[in-house]
Coordinates of C-alpha atoms and ligand atoms in Angstrom, one line a residue:
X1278 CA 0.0 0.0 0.0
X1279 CA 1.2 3.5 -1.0
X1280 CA 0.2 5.9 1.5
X1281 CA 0.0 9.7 0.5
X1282 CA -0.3 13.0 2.8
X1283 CA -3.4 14.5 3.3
X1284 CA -4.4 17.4 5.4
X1285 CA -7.5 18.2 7.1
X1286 CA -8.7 21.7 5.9
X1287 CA -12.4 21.1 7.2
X1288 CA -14.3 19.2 9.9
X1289 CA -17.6 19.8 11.3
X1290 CA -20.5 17.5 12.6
X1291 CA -23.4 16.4 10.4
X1292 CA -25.2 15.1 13.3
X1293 CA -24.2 14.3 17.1
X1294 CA -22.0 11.2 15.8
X1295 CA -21.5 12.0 12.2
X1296 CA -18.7 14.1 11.3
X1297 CA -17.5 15.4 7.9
X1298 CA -13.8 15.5 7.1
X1299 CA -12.4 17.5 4.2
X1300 CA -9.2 16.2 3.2
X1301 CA -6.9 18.3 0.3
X1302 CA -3.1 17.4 -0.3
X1303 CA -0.3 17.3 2.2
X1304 CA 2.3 18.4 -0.4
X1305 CA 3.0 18.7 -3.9
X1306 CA 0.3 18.3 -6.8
X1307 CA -3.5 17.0 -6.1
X1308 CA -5.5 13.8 -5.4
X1309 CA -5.9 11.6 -7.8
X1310 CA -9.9 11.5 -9.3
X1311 CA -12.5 9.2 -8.5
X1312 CA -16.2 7.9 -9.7
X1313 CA -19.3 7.6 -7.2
X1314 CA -18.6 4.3 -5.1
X1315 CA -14.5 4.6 -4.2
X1316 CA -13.7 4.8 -1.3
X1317 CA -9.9 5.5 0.5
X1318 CA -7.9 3.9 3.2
X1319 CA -7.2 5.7 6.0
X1320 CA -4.2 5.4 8.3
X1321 CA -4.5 5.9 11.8
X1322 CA -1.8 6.9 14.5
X1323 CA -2.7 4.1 15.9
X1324 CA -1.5 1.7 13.0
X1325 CA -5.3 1.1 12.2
X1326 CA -6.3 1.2 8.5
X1327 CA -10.4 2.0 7.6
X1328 CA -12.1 2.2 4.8
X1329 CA -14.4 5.7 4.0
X1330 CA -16.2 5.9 0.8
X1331 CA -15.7 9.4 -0.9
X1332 CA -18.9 11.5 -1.2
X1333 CA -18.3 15.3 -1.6
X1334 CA -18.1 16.8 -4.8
X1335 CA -14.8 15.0 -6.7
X1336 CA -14.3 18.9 -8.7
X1337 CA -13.6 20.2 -5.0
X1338 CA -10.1 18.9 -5.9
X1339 CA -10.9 17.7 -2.0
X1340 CA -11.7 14.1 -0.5
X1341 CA -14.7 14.3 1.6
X1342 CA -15.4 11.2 4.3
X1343 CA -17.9 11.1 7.2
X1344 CA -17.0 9.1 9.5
X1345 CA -19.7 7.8 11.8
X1346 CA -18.6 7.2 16.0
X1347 CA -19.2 4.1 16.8
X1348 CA -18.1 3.0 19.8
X1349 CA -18.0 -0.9 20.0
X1350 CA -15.2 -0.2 16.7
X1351 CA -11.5 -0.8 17.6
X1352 CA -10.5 2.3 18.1
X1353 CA -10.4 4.0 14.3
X1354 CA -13.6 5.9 14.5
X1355 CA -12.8 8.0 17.5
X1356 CA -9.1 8.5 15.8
X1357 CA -11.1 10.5 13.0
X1358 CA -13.4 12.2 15.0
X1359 CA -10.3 13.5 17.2
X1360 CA -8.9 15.1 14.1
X1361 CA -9.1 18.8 13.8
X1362 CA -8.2 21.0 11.2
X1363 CA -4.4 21.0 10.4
X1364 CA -4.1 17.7 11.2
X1365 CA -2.2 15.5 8.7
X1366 CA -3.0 12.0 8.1
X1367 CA -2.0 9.0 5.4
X1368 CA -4.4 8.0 3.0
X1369 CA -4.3 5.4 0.1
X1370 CA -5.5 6.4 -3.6
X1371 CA -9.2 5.8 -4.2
X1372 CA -10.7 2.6 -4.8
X1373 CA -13.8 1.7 -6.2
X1374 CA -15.3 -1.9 -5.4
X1375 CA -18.8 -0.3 -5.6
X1376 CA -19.5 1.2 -9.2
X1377 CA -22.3 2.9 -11.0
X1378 CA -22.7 -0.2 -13.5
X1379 CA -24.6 0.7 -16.7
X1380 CA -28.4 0.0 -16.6
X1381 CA -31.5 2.4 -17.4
X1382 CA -32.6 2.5 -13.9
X1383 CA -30.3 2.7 -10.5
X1384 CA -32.4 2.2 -7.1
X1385 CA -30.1 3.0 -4.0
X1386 CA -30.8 1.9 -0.6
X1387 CA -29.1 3.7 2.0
X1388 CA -28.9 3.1 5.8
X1389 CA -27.4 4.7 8.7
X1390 CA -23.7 6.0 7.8
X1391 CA -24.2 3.4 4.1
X1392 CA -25.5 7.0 2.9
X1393 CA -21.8 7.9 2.0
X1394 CA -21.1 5.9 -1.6
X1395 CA -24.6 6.7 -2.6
X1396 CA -24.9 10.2 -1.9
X1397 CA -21.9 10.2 -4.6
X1398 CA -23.9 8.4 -6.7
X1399 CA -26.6 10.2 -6.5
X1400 CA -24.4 13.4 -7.7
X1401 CA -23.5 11.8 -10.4
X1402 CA -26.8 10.2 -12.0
X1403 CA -28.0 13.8 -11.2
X1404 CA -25.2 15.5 -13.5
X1405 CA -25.3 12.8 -16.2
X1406 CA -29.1 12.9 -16.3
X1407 CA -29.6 9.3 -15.1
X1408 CA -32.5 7.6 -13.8
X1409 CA -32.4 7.2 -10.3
X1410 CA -34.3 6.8 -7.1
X1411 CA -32.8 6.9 -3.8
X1412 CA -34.6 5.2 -0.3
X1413 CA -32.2 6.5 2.9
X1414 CA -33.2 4.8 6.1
X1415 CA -32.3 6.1 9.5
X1416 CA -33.2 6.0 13.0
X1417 CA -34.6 9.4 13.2
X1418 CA -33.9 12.8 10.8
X1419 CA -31.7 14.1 13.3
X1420 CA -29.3 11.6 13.3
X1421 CA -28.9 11.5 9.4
X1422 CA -26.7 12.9 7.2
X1423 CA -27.2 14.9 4.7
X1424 CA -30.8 15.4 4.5
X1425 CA -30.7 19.0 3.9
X1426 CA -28.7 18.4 0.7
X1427 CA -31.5 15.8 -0.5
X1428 CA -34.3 16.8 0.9
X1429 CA -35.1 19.0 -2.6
X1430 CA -34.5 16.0 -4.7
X1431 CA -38.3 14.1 -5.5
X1432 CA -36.4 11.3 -6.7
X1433 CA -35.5 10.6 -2.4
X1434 CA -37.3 9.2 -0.2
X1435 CA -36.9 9.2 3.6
X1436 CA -37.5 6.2 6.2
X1437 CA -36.9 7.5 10.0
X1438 CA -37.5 4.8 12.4
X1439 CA -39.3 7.1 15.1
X1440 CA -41.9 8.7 12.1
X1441 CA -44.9 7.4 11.1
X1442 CA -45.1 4.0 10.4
X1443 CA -46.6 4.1 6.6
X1444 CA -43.2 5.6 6.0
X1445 CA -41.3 3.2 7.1
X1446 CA -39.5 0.9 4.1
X1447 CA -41.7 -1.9 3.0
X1448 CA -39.7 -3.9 0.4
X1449 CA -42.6 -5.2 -1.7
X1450 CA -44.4 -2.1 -2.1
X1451 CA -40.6 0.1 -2.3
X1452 CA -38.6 -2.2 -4.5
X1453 CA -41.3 -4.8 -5.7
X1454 CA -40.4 -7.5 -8.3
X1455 CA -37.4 -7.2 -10.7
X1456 CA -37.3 -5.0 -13.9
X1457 CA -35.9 -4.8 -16.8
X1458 CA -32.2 -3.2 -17.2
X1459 CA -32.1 -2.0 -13.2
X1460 CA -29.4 -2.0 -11.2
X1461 CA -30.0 -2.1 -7.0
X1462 CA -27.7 -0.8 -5.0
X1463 CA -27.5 -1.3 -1.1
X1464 CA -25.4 -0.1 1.8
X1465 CA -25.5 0.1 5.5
X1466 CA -24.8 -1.7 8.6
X1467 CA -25.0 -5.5 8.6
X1468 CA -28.7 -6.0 9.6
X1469 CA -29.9 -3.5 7.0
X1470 CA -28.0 -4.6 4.6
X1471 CA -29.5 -8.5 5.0
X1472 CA -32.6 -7.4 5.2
X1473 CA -32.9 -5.2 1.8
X1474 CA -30.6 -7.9 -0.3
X1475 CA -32.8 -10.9 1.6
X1476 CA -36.1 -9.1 0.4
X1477 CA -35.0 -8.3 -2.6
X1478 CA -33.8 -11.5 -3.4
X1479 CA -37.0 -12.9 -2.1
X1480 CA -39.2 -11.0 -4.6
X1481 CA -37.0 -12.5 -7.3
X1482 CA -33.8 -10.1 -8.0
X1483 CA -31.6 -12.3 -9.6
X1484 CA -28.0 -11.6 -7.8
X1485 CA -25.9 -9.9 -10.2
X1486 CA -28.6 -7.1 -10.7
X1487 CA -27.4 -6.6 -6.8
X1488 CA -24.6 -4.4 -5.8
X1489 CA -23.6 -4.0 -2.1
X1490 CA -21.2 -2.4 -0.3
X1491 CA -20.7 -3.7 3.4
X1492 CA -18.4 -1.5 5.9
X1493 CA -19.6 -2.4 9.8
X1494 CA -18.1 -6.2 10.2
X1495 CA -16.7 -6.1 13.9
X1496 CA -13.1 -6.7 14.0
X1497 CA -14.3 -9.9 16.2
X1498 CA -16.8 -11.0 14.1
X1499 CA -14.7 -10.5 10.8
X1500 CA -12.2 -12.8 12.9
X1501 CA -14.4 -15.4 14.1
X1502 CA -15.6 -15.6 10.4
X1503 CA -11.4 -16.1 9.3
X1504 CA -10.8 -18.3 12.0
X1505 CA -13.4 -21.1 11.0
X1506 CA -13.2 -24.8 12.5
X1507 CA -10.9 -26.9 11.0
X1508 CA -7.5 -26.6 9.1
X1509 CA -6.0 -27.1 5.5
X1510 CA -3.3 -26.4 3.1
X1511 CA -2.1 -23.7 1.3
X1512 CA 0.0 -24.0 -1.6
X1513 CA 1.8 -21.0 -3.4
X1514 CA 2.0 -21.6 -7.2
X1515 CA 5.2 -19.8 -7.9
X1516 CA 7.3 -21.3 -5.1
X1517 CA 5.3 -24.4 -4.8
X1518 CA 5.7 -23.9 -0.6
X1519 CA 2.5 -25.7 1.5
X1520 CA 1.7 -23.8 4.9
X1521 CA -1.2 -25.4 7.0
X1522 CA -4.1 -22.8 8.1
X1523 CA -4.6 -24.0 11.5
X1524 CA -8.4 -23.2 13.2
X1525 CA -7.8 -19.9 14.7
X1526 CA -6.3 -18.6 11.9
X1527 CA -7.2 -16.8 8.4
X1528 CA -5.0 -18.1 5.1
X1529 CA -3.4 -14.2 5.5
X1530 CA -2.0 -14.9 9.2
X1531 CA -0.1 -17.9 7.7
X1532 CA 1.0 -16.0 5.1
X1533 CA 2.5 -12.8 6.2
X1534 CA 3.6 -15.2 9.3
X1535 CA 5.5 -17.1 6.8
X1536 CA 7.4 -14.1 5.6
X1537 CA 5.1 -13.6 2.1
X1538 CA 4.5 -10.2 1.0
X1539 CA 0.2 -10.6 0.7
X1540 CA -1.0 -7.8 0.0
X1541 CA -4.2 -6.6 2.3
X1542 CA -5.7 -3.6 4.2
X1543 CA -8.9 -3.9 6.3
X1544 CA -8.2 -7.6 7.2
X1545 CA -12.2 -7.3 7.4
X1546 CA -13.3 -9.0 4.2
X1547 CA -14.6 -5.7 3.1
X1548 CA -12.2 -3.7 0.8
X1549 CA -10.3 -6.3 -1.8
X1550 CA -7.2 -5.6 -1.1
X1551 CA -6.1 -9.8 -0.5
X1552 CA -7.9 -10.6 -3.1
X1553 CA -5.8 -13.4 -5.1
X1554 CA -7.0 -15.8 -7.4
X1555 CA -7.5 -19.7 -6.3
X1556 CA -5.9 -22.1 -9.0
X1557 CA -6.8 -25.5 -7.9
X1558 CA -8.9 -26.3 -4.7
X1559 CA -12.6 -25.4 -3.5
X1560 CA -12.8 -22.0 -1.6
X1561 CA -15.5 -21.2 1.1
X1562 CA -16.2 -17.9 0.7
X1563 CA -16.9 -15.9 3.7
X1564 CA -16.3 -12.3 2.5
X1565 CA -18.4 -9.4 1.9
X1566 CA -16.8 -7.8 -0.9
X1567 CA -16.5 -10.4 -3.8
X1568 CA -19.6 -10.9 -6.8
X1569 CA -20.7 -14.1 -7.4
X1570 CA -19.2 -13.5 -10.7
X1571 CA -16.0 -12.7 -9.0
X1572 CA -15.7 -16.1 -6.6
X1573 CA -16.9 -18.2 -9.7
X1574 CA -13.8 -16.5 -11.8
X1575 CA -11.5 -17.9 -9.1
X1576 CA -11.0 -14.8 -6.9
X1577 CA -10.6 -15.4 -3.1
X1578 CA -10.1 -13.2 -0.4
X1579 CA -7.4 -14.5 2.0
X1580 CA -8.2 -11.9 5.6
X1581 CA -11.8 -14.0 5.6
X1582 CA -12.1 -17.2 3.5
X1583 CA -11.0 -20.4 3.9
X1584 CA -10.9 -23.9 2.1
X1585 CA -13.9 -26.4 1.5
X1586 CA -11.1 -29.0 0.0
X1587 CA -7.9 -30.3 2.1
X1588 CA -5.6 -28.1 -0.1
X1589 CA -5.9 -24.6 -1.9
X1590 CA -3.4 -23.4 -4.7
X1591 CA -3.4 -19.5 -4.7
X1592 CA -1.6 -17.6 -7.5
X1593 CA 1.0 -16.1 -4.8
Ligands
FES3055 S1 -7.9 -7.2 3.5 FE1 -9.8 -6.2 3.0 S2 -11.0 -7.8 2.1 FE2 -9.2 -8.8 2.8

């Protein structure tokens, strides 16, 4: 991972736990661009790395995160929302694991803090004249973001928990059954995030018309998912070397343990980064960041998955 300087030139709070950081460079020329759906790394003083998706205007010349508090994380939430202006911080470039695919029609699903990507999104279907309709869920208006910057839009719709109950989201009559050439498009915390893709797949969206983006694993749930019951085998293609993945530990332990240079960043199966492709073996997929089209191409993501057969050849 490259890291780059950035400094913080603005910071305020969105809501009581939701603040907005304004990032521009640290030194010499500026950020690289992005589309609707990237998202940076972020490295803390404390070693942590986190993921933010991007969602201010990308001509600012400025990354914009919002970074939600939340207290059960490890530690990298408060880190951001400690930063003040003039603080300095490393960032990766932008990735985008969550793109605007091509399809007449784009329904986005927001919840909680999963506004971030899509309010990006939303910007850009806006400028390029898309079709578009964005449901944002939250537990009340107050603590939502940028409502003030949507609340003109007709094509939004808002779902607070403590309003009245005929607005709250109701899958059949919101999304309904599957049409032609439309893309859906979902983020949020965990339990949000089941229960839109669940529904939808339940009124008959085939999965590839699904795009997700997931950002709320616990650290100890992401590593209960890694650590799995049972061992097996890796084997690296270009060395031919075998390492066994004991219980208790994910395929990327045993390989940075072993001294190979894997490459990963939220060690969350969230952002990619490990991704490596699986040569010969059965994987058991347990990440939340590869497509079904994706897994059945071969790609594996060593922080969270593990092995359904005794051995795994990876292209490492
Ligand atoms: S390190 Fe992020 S998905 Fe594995």
């Amino acid at each position: 991972m490259t890291w780059t300087e950035a400094v913080v030139v603005a910071r305020f709070l969105a809501t009581p736990d939701i603040a907005v950081i304004d990032l521009a460079p640290g030194e010499g020329t500026g950020f690289p661009a992005y589309t609707a759906g990237a998202h940076i790394d972020v490295l803390t003083d404390s070693g942590l790395v986190r993921q933010y998706s991007l969602c201010g205007p990308p001509e600012s010349g400025r990354y914009r995160l919002a970074v939600l508090n939340a207290p059960d994380s490890r530690g990298g939430s408060q880190a951001m929302h400690a930063l003040d202006v003039g603080d300095r911080l490393r960032i990766s470039a932008p990735r985008n694991r969550f793109p605007l695919v091509t399809a007449r029609r784009h329904l986005l699903f927001a919840g909680g803090i999963g506004i971030t990507p899509l309010l990006a999104m939303v910007r850009q279907l806006k400028y390029e004249g898309g079709d578009y309709a964005l449901r944002y869920c939250a537990r009340s208006r107050a603590r939502a973001a940028f409502v003030p910057e949507l609340a003109d839009d007709p094509r939004v719709t808002f779902h607070f928990d403590d309003e009245h109950p005929d607005q709250m989201l109701d899958m059949a009559r919101d999304l309904g059954g599957p049409q032609p050439d439309t893309a859906v498009y979902v983020c949020g915390p965990g339990g949000f995030m089941d229960h839109v893709l669940g529904k939808a797949e339940a009124l008959g969206w085939p999965p590839q018309t699904l795009h997700k983006e997931r950002f709320s694993n616990s650290h100890a749930d992401a590593q209960a998912n890694a650590a799995g019951s049972g061992g097996f085998t890796i084997r690296l293609a270009s060395t031919r070397a075998e390492y066994f993945v004991p219980e208790g530990s994910s395929v990327l332990d045993v390989l940075l343990e072993n001294g190979v240079a894997a490459p990963h960043s939220c060690q969350l199966g969230i952002c990619g980064e490990c991704v490596v492709r699986v040569l010969a073996g059965d994987a058991d997929h347990r990440d939340d960041v590869l497509t079904a089209d994706e897994r059945a191409a071969g790609m594996f993501a060593t922080c969270s998955s593990r092995a359904l057969s005794p051995t795994l050849e990876l292209d490492l």
